[in-house]
Amino acid sequence: MNVVAKTETGRALGDAFAAVRDRLPGKGKIADQRRQAFEAYERLGLPHRRIEDWKYTDLRALMREVLPLAAAPDATAVDRADAAAKSRAIDGVRRLVLVDGAFVPDLSDLGHLEKGLSIRPLREVLDAGDGALSAQAFASDTSNPMIALNGAMATDGVVIDIADGTVLSRPLQIVHVASGATPAAMFTRSLLRLGRDVSATLVESYLAAEGVKAYQAYDALVVAIGNNTRLDHVRLVEDAADAFNISSATVSLGAHAHFNTFGMTSGAHVSRYQLTVAFAGEGSRVETNGVNLINGTQHADTTLFMDHAVPNCASREVFRAVVDGRAHSVFQGRIVVRPDAQKTDAKMMTRALLLSDEAEADNKPELEIFADDVTCGHGATTGALDESLLFYMRARGLPDKEAQALLIQAFVGEAIETIASDALREVAIATARRWLEARA
């Protein structure tokens, strides 16, 4: 019999759930689902380095305290969040704003929804007792303790439905803003369901209002992509310097679907993003691309799992990390090709650029292949800036920091160029430039 050793942090999480469970949205079956999710978390315990998937991100060591659940945002918090969201505004998107874990309609663009598009707050869906929809929202991997904890504690989020044949003319943007006057924890969960023959773009942004430093953000996104549907996804993490961000996404693909996702992490003191993609229909394609831009003592973990269960599907993973100071970047990419997934084409490449002697990058690409007619491969490299290129640029009058910035931009450019939208590509480039300017 295995016994889970509880740390002080683990016990504090149990106390936190007991304290707030009666004020979480949803009663009856939904409350039962929350209880089951928390029991799953308790069976597993807080992740630590002896669990292979968490080898490099030991939450028992990194997570020193449990902050209280954030209160509903007041008028001051909403105003501060509005200013933060506007400072990172993206032209032409439909903005959906979550402040301190609560959906705020007054800051969100809910007018004149396109035909076939439905947007509802998760809290409203849960309070209405929509059992079928809530079951989908809470259906996720309870073998992962942090996903289970998120299911138990989620207070709000966004439920988005896109009907068959809908082509959205404007990207959807979910903006997570921490704006509270005191340190707090936020648990959010969103559901995106796309029917057949749909084309849509989703942007996720994580921000902090001015002066907000320490908080904990726990987010989950559950996505179902229908047959012959394309979803472009861009994720930008610019949390405050002392923030703690643990986020998850689970994506299922129908037949002949296309999922193109890009993520950039430049904020948060400790962050982990775990993405699981399940191929449920033949002829589908996934492109996952990411960049970590970190310095100081930041810790950023990106963990990807591609589950090829059906034939004739393809996946590509391109990841870049730029690590300065004493920061620690982690990339874990696992591709599983199951026995029935013949004709799978899957490739993965990760590269890390270390800008100081104390910077650390751990890259762990993995392949598990149980079929015999596949094309698969992976690679990983780690190194420093090319001194000969730096010398060449300095010899032509460029200052050292500017020369380094140009080389770093070229290094991360391969991943950024995979963003389909020109406007969103420029947003990602601007985010990278802000990090480089702060470094200079």
Short mmCIF file of C-alpha atoms in Angstrom, two decimals:
data_model
loop_
_atom_site.label_atom_id
_atom_site.label_comp_id
_atom_site.label_asym_id
_atom_site.label_seq_id
_atom_site.Cartn_x
_atom_site.Cartn_y
_atom_site.Cartn_z
CA MET A 1 0.00 0.00 0.00
CA ASN A 2 1.35 3.40 -1.01
CA VAL A 3 1.03 6.18 1.53
CA VAL A 4 1.25 9.79 0.34
CA ALA A 5 3.42 11.85 2.66
CA LYS A 6 1.74 15.22 3.16
CA THR A 7 3.88 18.33 3.40
CA GLU A 8 2.78 21.47 5.22
CA THR A 9 1.82 22.89 1.82
CA GLY A 10 -0.21 19.80 0.99
CA ARG A 11 -2.10 20.00 4.27
CA ALA A 12 -2.71 23.72 3.72
CA LEU A 13 -4.32 22.96 0.35
CA GLY A 14 -6.67 20.50 2.05
CA ASP A 15 -7.60 23.13 4.62
CA ALA A 16 -8.15 25.69 1.85
CA PHE A 17 -10.58 23.42 0.01
CA ALA A 18 -12.51 22.66 3.19
CA ALA A 19 -12.77 26.39 3.92
CA VAL A 20 -14.15 27.43 0.52
CA ARG A 21 -16.03 24.40 -0.84
CA ASP A 22 -19.43 25.73 0.26
CA ARG A 23 -19.01 28.99 -1.68
CA LEU A 24 -17.77 27.41 -4.92
CA PRO A 25 -20.30 27.52 -7.79
CA GLY A 26 -22.41 24.44 -8.51
CA LYS A 27 -24.35 22.13 -6.25
CA GLY A 28 -25.47 18.50 -6.35
CA LYS A 29 -23.57 16.47 -8.95
CA ILE A 30 -21.15 19.32 -9.57
CA ALA A 31 -20.24 19.46 -5.89
CA ASP A 32 -19.72 15.69 -6.02
CA GLN A 33 -17.41 16.10 -9.00
CA ARG A 34 -15.39 18.66 -7.07
CA ARG A 35 -15.12 16.35 -4.07
CA GLN A 36 -13.98 13.47 -6.30
CA ALA A 37 -11.42 15.71 -7.97
CA PHE A 38 -9.99 16.77 -4.63
CA GLU A 39 -9.87 13.16 -3.44
CA ALA A 40 -7.89 12.35 -6.60
CA TYR A 41 -5.49 15.17 -5.75
CA GLU A 42 -5.12 13.91 -2.17
CA ARG A 43 -4.35 10.39 -3.35
CA LEU A 44 -1.55 11.73 -5.54
CA GLY A 45 -0.27 14.54 -3.33
CA LEU A 46 1.71 17.60 -4.30
CA PRO A 47 4.06 16.71 -7.21
CA HIS A 48 7.73 16.23 -6.39
CA ARG A 49 10.99 15.23 -8.07
CA ARG A 50 10.47 11.49 -7.59
CA ILE A 51 7.56 11.64 -10.06
CA GLU A 52 9.15 11.43 -13.51
CA ASP A 53 6.93 14.07 -15.16
CA TRP A 54 7.75 16.48 -12.32
CA LYS A 55 11.43 15.58 -11.95
CA TYR A 56 12.61 19.12 -12.74
CA THR A 57 9.70 21.00 -11.15
CA ASP A 58 9.45 19.86 -7.54
CA LEU A 59 6.45 21.72 -6.16
CA ARG A 60 7.17 20.52 -2.64
CA ALA A 61 10.37 22.57 -2.83
CA LEU A 62 9.17 25.44 -5.03
CA MET A 63 5.74 26.04 -3.50
CA ARG A 64 6.42 27.31 0.00
CA GLU A 65 2.96 28.60 0.93
CA VAL A 66 -0.69 28.35 -0.01
CA LEU A 67 -2.38 31.68 -0.54
CA PRO A 68 -6.07 32.17 0.31
CA LEU A 69 -8.62 32.01 -2.50
CA ALA A 70 -9.01 35.43 -4.12
CA ALA A 71 -12.08 37.43 -3.17
CA ALA A 72 -14.46 38.73 -5.83
CA PRO A 73 -12.87 41.83 -7.40
CA ASP A 74 -14.16 45.17 -6.17
CA ALA A 75 -14.46 48.34 -8.26
CA THR A 76 -10.85 49.34 -7.57
CA ALA A 77 -9.52 45.93 -8.63
CA VAL A 78 -11.62 46.04 -11.81
CA ASP A 79 -10.28 49.51 -12.71
CA ARG A 80 -6.70 48.37 -12.14
CA ALA A 81 -7.30 45.27 -14.24
CA ASP A 82 -8.82 47.35 -17.03
CA ALA A 83 -5.70 49.51 -17.15
CA ALA A 84 -3.46 46.42 -17.26
CA ALA A 85 -5.50 44.78 -20.02
CA LYS A 86 -5.47 47.99 -22.09
CA SER A 87 -1.69 48.22 -21.74
CA ARG A 88 -1.43 44.90 -23.60
CA ALA A 89 -4.42 45.45 -25.89
CA ILE A 90 -4.49 43.59 -29.20
CA ASP A 91 -6.33 45.24 -32.06
CA GLY A 92 -9.23 43.40 -33.61
CA VAL A 93 -9.84 40.74 -30.94
CA ARG A 94 -12.92 39.94 -28.87
CA ARG A 95 -11.65 40.36 -25.31
CA LEU A 96 -12.94 38.19 -22.42
CA VAL A 97 -11.51 39.27 -19.08
CA LEU A 98 -11.06 37.30 -15.86
CA VAL A 99 -10.01 39.41 -12.86
CA ASP A 100 -8.67 37.59 -9.79
CA GLY A 101 -10.32 34.42 -11.07
CA ALA A 102 -13.76 35.95 -11.79
CA PHE A 103 -15.28 36.71 -15.18
CA VAL A 104 -16.04 40.44 -15.51
CA PRO A 105 -18.69 41.17 -18.20
CA ASP A 106 -18.13 44.95 -17.98
CA LEU A 107 -14.55 44.55 -19.22
CA SER A 108 -15.45 41.91 -21.82
CA ASP A 109 -16.63 42.33 -25.39
CA LEU A 110 -19.90 40.40 -25.44
CA GLY A 111 -21.88 42.55 -27.86
CA HIS A 112 -22.92 41.56 -31.38
CA LEU A 113 -21.75 37.96 -31.15
CA GLU A 114 -21.30 36.35 -34.54
CA LYS A 115 -23.85 33.78 -35.61
CA GLY A 116 -22.84 30.39 -34.25
CA LEU A 117 -20.79 31.81 -31.34
CA SER A 118 -21.88 31.42 -27.73
CA ILE A 119 -19.94 32.76 -24.71
CA ARG A 120 -20.96 32.17 -21.08
CA PRO A 121 -19.18 32.47 -17.73
CA LEU A 122 -18.37 29.09 -16.19
CA ARG A 123 -19.87 30.17 -12.85
CA GLU A 124 -23.20 30.83 -14.57
CA VAL A 125 -23.16 27.39 -16.22
CA LEU A 126 -22.36 25.63 -12.95
CA ASP A 127 -24.95 27.55 -10.93
CA ALA A 128 -27.57 26.74 -13.58
CA GLY A 129 -26.92 23.04 -12.98
CA ASP A 130 -26.07 22.18 -16.60
CA GLY A 131 -24.89 18.67 -15.79
CA ALA A 132 -23.86 17.62 -19.30
CA LEU A 133 -21.83 20.76 -19.94
CA SER A 134 -20.22 20.82 -16.52
CA ALA A 135 -19.26 17.17 -16.96
CA GLN A 136 -17.35 18.12 -20.10
CA ALA A 137 -15.74 21.08 -18.38
CA PHE A 138 -14.58 18.91 -15.48
CA ALA A 139 -13.70 15.85 -17.57
CA SER A 140 -9.92 15.87 -17.50
CA ASP A 141 -6.92 13.86 -16.39
CA THR A 142 -7.38 13.09 -12.68
CA SER A 143 -4.06 11.21 -12.76
CA ASN A 144 -2.40 14.64 -12.80
CA PRO A 145 -2.62 16.13 -9.29
CA MET A 146 -2.61 19.79 -10.32
CA ILE A 147 -5.35 19.28 -12.93
CA ALA A 148 -7.39 17.47 -10.28
CA LEU A 149 -6.79 20.30 -7.80
CA ASN A 150 -7.90 22.84 -10.41
CA GLY A 151 -11.12 20.88 -10.97
CA ALA A 152 -11.85 20.90 -7.25
CA MET A 153 -11.20 24.62 -6.73
CA ALA A 154 -12.19 26.35 -10.01
CA THR A 155 -14.31 29.42 -9.33
CA ASP A 156 -14.95 30.73 -12.83
CA GLY A 157 -13.84 30.74 -16.43
CA VAL A 158 -15.32 31.00 -19.91
CA VAL A 159 -17.48 28.46 -21.77
CA ILE A 160 -17.24 29.03 -25.52
CA ASP A 161 -19.26 27.12 -28.12
CA ILE A 162 -18.71 27.54 -31.86
CA ALA A 163 -21.32 25.90 -34.05
CA ASP A 164 -20.72 23.83 -37.20
CA GLY A 165 -19.58 25.82 -40.22
CA THR A 166 -18.71 28.99 -38.29
CA VAL A 167 -15.69 31.00 -39.40
CA LEU A 168 -14.85 33.66 -36.81
CA SER A 169 -13.70 36.96 -38.27
CA ARG A 170 -12.17 38.10 -34.96
CA PRO A 171 -9.83 36.18 -32.65
CA LEU A 172 -11.08 35.45 -29.13
CA GLN A 173 -8.81 36.58 -26.29
CA ILE A 174 -9.07 35.30 -22.72
CA VAL A 175 -7.21 37.76 -20.47
CA HIS A 176 -6.26 36.65 -16.95
CA VAL A 177 -5.43 39.66 -14.76
CA ALA A 178 -4.21 39.55 -11.15
CA SER A 179 -5.34 42.78 -9.53
CA GLY A 180 -5.95 42.14 -5.84
CA ALA A 181 -4.47 44.35 -3.14
CA THR A 182 -3.31 41.29 -1.14
CA PRO A 183 -1.61 38.06 -2.31
CA ALA A 184 -4.19 35.44 -3.29
CA ALA A 185 -4.75 32.28 -5.32
CA MET A 186 -6.91 32.10 -8.46
CA PHE A 187 -8.39 28.89 -9.88
CA THR A 188 -9.92 29.22 -13.34
CA ARG A 189 -11.12 26.72 -15.93
CA SER A 190 -12.39 27.37 -19.46
CA LEU A 191 -14.11 25.16 -22.03
CA LEU A 192 -13.84 25.65 -25.79
CA ARG A 193 -15.93 23.48 -28.09
CA LEU A 194 -15.61 23.79 -31.86
CA GLY A 195 -17.99 21.97 -34.19
CA ARG A 196 -17.34 20.72 -37.73
CA ASP A 197 -15.84 22.94 -40.44
CA VAL A 198 -14.95 25.74 -38.04
CA SER A 199 -12.06 28.21 -38.23
CA ALA A 200 -11.15 30.15 -35.09
CA THR A 201 -8.25 31.79 -33.23
CA LEU A 202 -7.83 31.87 -29.44
CA VAL A 203 -5.36 34.05 -27.53
CA GLU A 204 -4.63 33.57 -23.82
CA SER A 205 -2.86 36.32 -21.89
CA TYR A 206 -1.66 36.33 -18.27
CA LEU A 207 -1.01 39.78 -16.76
CA ALA A 208 -0.75 41.62 -13.46
CA ALA A 209 -2.02 45.09 -12.60
CA GLU A 210 0.57 47.70 -11.67
CA GLY A 211 2.12 47.05 -8.26
CA VAL A 212 0.80 43.47 -7.93
CA LYS A 213 3.64 41.06 -7.27
CA ALA A 214 2.89 37.84 -5.38
CA TYR A 215 -0.05 35.64 -6.36
CA GLN A 216 -0.79 32.09 -7.48
CA ALA A 217 -2.62 31.34 -10.74
CA TYR A 218 -3.98 27.87 -11.50
CA ASP A 219 -5.69 27.61 -14.87
CA ALA A 220 -7.04 24.83 -17.10
CA LEU A 221 -8.34 24.87 -20.65
CA VAL A 222 -10.40 22.00 -22.09
CA VAL A 223 -10.66 22.05 -25.90
CA ALA A 224 -12.67 19.82 -28.26
CA ILE A 225 -11.93 20.33 -31.98
CA GLY A 226 -14.43 18.91 -34.46
CA ASN A 227 -13.87 17.31 -37.86
CA ASN A 228 -12.33 19.48 -40.61
CA THR A 229 -11.80 22.30 -38.10
CA ARG A 230 -8.80 24.59 -37.58
CA LEU A 231 -7.86 26.28 -34.32
CA ASP A 232 -4.95 28.70 -34.01
CA HIS A 233 -3.87 29.29 -30.43
CA VAL A 234 -1.43 31.85 -28.98
CA ARG A 235 -0.52 31.88 -25.29
CA LEU A 236 1.47 34.76 -23.70
CA VAL A 237 2.59 34.57 -20.06
CA GLU A 238 3.69 37.95 -18.67
CA ASP A 239 2.83 37.42 -15.02
CA ALA A 240 4.39 39.50 -12.25
CA ALA A 241 7.94 38.72 -11.21
CA ASP A 242 6.93 36.96 -7.96
CA ALA A 243 3.92 35.10 -9.37
CA PHE A 244 3.32 31.35 -9.43
CA ASN A 245 1.53 30.00 -12.54
CA ILE A 246 0.50 26.35 -13.04
CA SER A 247 -1.58 25.95 -16.20
CA SER A 248 -2.88 22.95 -18.12
CA ALA A 249 -4.60 22.34 -21.45
CA THR A 250 -6.22 19.18 -22.78
CA VAL A 251 -7.08 19.07 -26.48
CA SER A 252 -8.95 16.38 -28.44
CA LEU A 253 -9.00 16.41 -32.24
CA GLY A 254 -11.56 15.02 -34.64
CA ALA A 255 -10.78 13.83 -38.16
CA HIS A 256 -8.82 16.09 -40.55
CA ALA A 257 -8.51 18.78 -37.86
CA HIS A 258 -5.63 21.25 -37.58
CA PHE A 259 -4.36 22.68 -34.27
CA ASN A 260 -1.57 25.27 -34.43
CA THR A 261 -0.42 26.51 -31.00
CA PHE A 262 2.33 28.90 -29.89
CA GLY A 263 3.31 29.80 -26.34
CA MET A 264 5.74 32.34 -24.90
CA THR A 265 6.69 32.57 -21.23
CA SER A 266 8.56 35.66 -20.08
CA GLY A 267 6.92 36.31 -16.68
CA ALA A 268 6.25 34.56 -13.34
CA HIS A 269 8.82 33.40 -10.83
CA VAL A 270 7.68 29.77 -11.15
CA SER A 271 5.59 28.53 -14.07
CA ARG A 272 4.59 25.22 -15.60
CA TYR A 273 2.46 24.65 -18.69
CA GLN A 274 1.33 21.13 -19.44
CA LEU A 275 -0.41 20.40 -22.74
CA THR A 276 -1.96 17.05 -23.65
CA VAL A 277 -3.19 16.48 -27.21
CA ALA A 278 -5.24 13.39 -28.09
CA PHE A 279 -5.64 12.43 -31.75
CA ALA A 280 -9.13 10.93 -31.98
CA GLY A 281 -9.71 11.23 -35.75
CA GLU A 282 -7.60 10.30 -38.76
CA GLY A 283 -5.80 12.81 -40.94
CA SER A 284 -5.26 15.47 -38.25
CA ARG A 285 -2.23 17.71 -37.79
CA VAL A 286 -0.79 19.53 -34.76
CA GLU A 287 1.95 22.15 -34.66
CA THR A 288 3.18 23.13 -31.19
CA ASN A 289 5.77 25.86 -30.84
CA GLY A 290 7.07 27.65 -27.78
CA VAL A 291 9.64 30.04 -26.37
CA ASN A 292 10.90 30.58 -22.81
CA LEU A 293 12.55 33.96 -22.19
CA ILE A 294 13.68 33.92 -18.57
CA ASN A 295 16.32 35.42 -16.31
CA GLY A 296 17.12 36.09 -12.66
CA THR A 297 15.96 33.06 -10.66
CA GLN A 298 12.91 32.25 -12.79
CA HIS A 299 11.81 28.66 -13.28
CA ALA A 300 9.75 27.89 -16.43
CA ASP A 301 8.59 24.37 -17.33
CA THR A 302 6.85 23.40 -20.59
CA THR A 303 5.61 19.79 -20.71
CA LEU A 304 3.92 18.45 -23.87
CA PHE A 305 2.29 15.07 -24.50
CA MET A 306 1.18 14.01 -27.99
CA ASP A 307 -1.03 10.91 -27.95
CA HIS A 308 -1.19 9.44 -31.47
CA ALA A 309 -3.95 6.82 -31.23
CA VAL A 310 -5.24 6.75 -34.84
CA PRO A 311 -3.55 6.43 -38.27
CA ASN A 312 -2.38 9.09 -40.71
CA CYS A 313 -1.78 11.98 -38.31
CA ALA A 314 1.15 14.37 -38.03
CA SER A 315 2.66 16.47 -35.25
CA ARG A 316 5.52 18.97 -35.10
CA GLU A 317 7.07 20.42 -31.95
CA VAL A 318 9.56 23.30 -32.05
CA PHE A 319 10.71 24.79 -28.74
CA ARG A 320 13.28 27.47 -27.92
CA ALA A 321 14.60 28.63 -24.53
CA VAL A 322 16.72 31.70 -23.80
CA VAL A 323 18.04 31.52 -20.25
CA ASP A 324 19.97 34.24 -18.41
CA GLY A 325 21.15 34.78 -14.84
CA ARG A 326 20.45 31.76 -12.61
CA ALA A 327 17.16 30.91 -14.31
CA HIS A 328 16.06 27.35 -15.03
CA SER A 329 14.19 26.32 -18.19
CA VAL A 330 12.57 22.89 -18.56
CA PHE A 331 11.20 21.27 -21.70
CA GLN A 332 9.65 17.83 -21.64
CA GLY A 333 8.12 16.52 -24.85
CA ARG A 334 6.65 13.04 -25.09
CA ILE A 335 5.21 11.51 -28.26
CA VAL A 336 3.36 8.21 -27.94
CA VAL A 337 2.44 6.29 -31.10
CA ARG A 338 -0.06 3.57 -30.25
CA PRO A 339 -0.33 0.23 -32.13
CA ASP A 340 -3.19 1.37 -34.40
CA ALA A 341 -1.54 4.69 -35.30
CA GLN A 342 0.17 3.55 -38.50
CA LYS A 343 1.50 6.20 -40.92
CA THR A 344 2.15 8.62 -38.06
CA ASP A 345 4.57 11.46 -38.88
CA ALA A 346 5.89 13.06 -35.67
CA LYS A 347 8.96 15.20 -35.10
CA MET A 348 10.23 17.26 -32.18
CA MET A 349 13.17 19.66 -31.78
CA THR A 350 14.19 21.72 -28.76
CA ARG A 351 17.08 24.16 -28.50
CA ALA A 352 18.28 26.13 -25.49
CA LEU A 353 20.50 29.23 -25.47
CA LEU A 354 22.38 29.90 -22.22
CA LEU A 355 23.44 33.50 -21.66
CA SER A 356 25.32 33.00 -18.39
CA ASP A 357 27.44 30.36 -16.70
CA GLU A 358 24.79 29.82 -14.01
CA ALA A 359 21.83 29.41 -16.36
CA GLU A 360 20.33 25.92 -16.60
CA ALA A 361 18.23 24.20 -19.25
CA ASP A 362 16.88 20.66 -18.98
CA ASN A 363 15.53 19.20 -22.24
CA LYS A 364 13.89 15.78 -22.22
CA PRO A 365 12.41 14.70 -25.57
CA GLU A 366 10.84 11.21 -25.58
CA LEU A 367 9.41 8.82 -28.17
CA GLU A 368 7.31 5.74 -27.37
CA ILE A 369 6.49 3.89 -30.59
CA PHE A 370 4.27 0.81 -30.69
CA ALA A 371 3.55 0.85 -34.46
CA ASP A 372 5.90 -0.26 -37.23
CA ASP A 373 5.03 2.05 -40.14
CA VAL A 374 5.85 5.52 -38.84
CA THR A 375 8.20 8.45 -39.42
CA CYS A 376 9.33 9.88 -36.09
CA GLY A 377 12.32 11.72 -34.72
CA HIS A 378 13.52 14.14 -32.07
CA GLY A 379 16.54 16.24 -31.18
CA ALA A 380 17.85 18.60 -28.52
CA THR A 381 20.73 21.08 -28.37
CA THR A 382 22.07 23.46 -25.73
CA GLY A 383 24.74 26.12 -26.20
CA ALA A 384 25.84 29.73 -25.87
CA LEU A 385 25.81 32.64 -28.30
CA ASP A 386 28.23 32.21 -31.19
CA GLU A 387 31.31 34.27 -30.25
CA SER A 388 32.43 34.60 -33.85
CA LEU A 389 29.09 36.16 -34.83
CA LEU A 390 29.24 38.50 -31.83
CA PHE A 391 32.76 39.55 -32.80
CA TYR A 392 31.66 40.16 -36.40
CA MET A 393 28.78 42.41 -35.28
CA ARG A 394 30.85 44.29 -32.69
CA ALA A 395 33.56 44.88 -35.29
CA ARG A 396 30.97 46.74 -37.35
CA GLY A 397 30.09 49.11 -34.53
CA LEU A 398 27.18 47.39 -32.78
CA PRO A 399 27.21 47.57 -28.96
CA ASP A 400 27.49 44.21 -27.23
CA LYS A 401 23.93 44.12 -25.85
CA GLU A 402 22.45 45.11 -29.21
CA ALA A 403 24.47 42.44 -31.00
CA GLN A 404 23.26 39.85 -28.48
CA ALA A 405 19.66 41.03 -28.91
CA LEU A 406 19.81 40.56 -32.68
CA LEU A 407 21.14 37.03 -32.32
CA ILE A 408 18.51 36.18 -29.71
CA GLN A 409 15.74 37.51 -31.96
CA ALA A 410 16.99 35.32 -34.79
CA PHE A 411 17.15 32.32 -32.44
CA VAL A 412 13.52 32.57 -31.29
CA GLY A 413 12.25 33.73 -34.68
CA GLU A 414 11.78 30.21 -36.05
CA ALA A 415 9.14 29.47 -33.42
CA ILE A 416 7.44 32.87 -33.65
CA GLU A 417 7.15 32.63 -37.44
CA THR A 418 4.76 29.68 -37.06
CA ILE A 419 2.00 32.03 -35.81
CA ALA A 420 -0.49 32.24 -38.67
CA SER A 421 -1.86 35.72 -37.94
CA ASP A 422 0.38 38.64 -38.90
CA ALA A 423 -1.07 40.77 -36.11
CA LEU A 424 -0.53 38.12 -33.43
CA ARG A 425 2.95 37.45 -34.73
CA GLU A 426 3.75 41.13 -34.18
CA VAL A 427 2.33 40.88 -30.64
CA ALA A 428 4.69 37.97 -29.89
CA ILE A 429 7.64 39.87 -31.37
CA ALA A 430 6.77 42.91 -29.24
CA THR A 431 6.66 40.70 -26.12
CA ALA A 432 10.12 39.34 -26.92
CA ARG A 433 11.42 42.87 -27.48
CA ARG A 434 10.13 44.00 -24.09
CA TRP A 435 12.07 41.17 -22.45
CA LEU A 436 15.22 42.05 -24.39
CA GLU A 437 14.90 45.75 -23.52
CA ALA A 438 14.48 44.92 -19.83
CA ARG A 439 17.56 42.70 -20.01
CA ALA A 440 19.57 45.52 -21.63
#
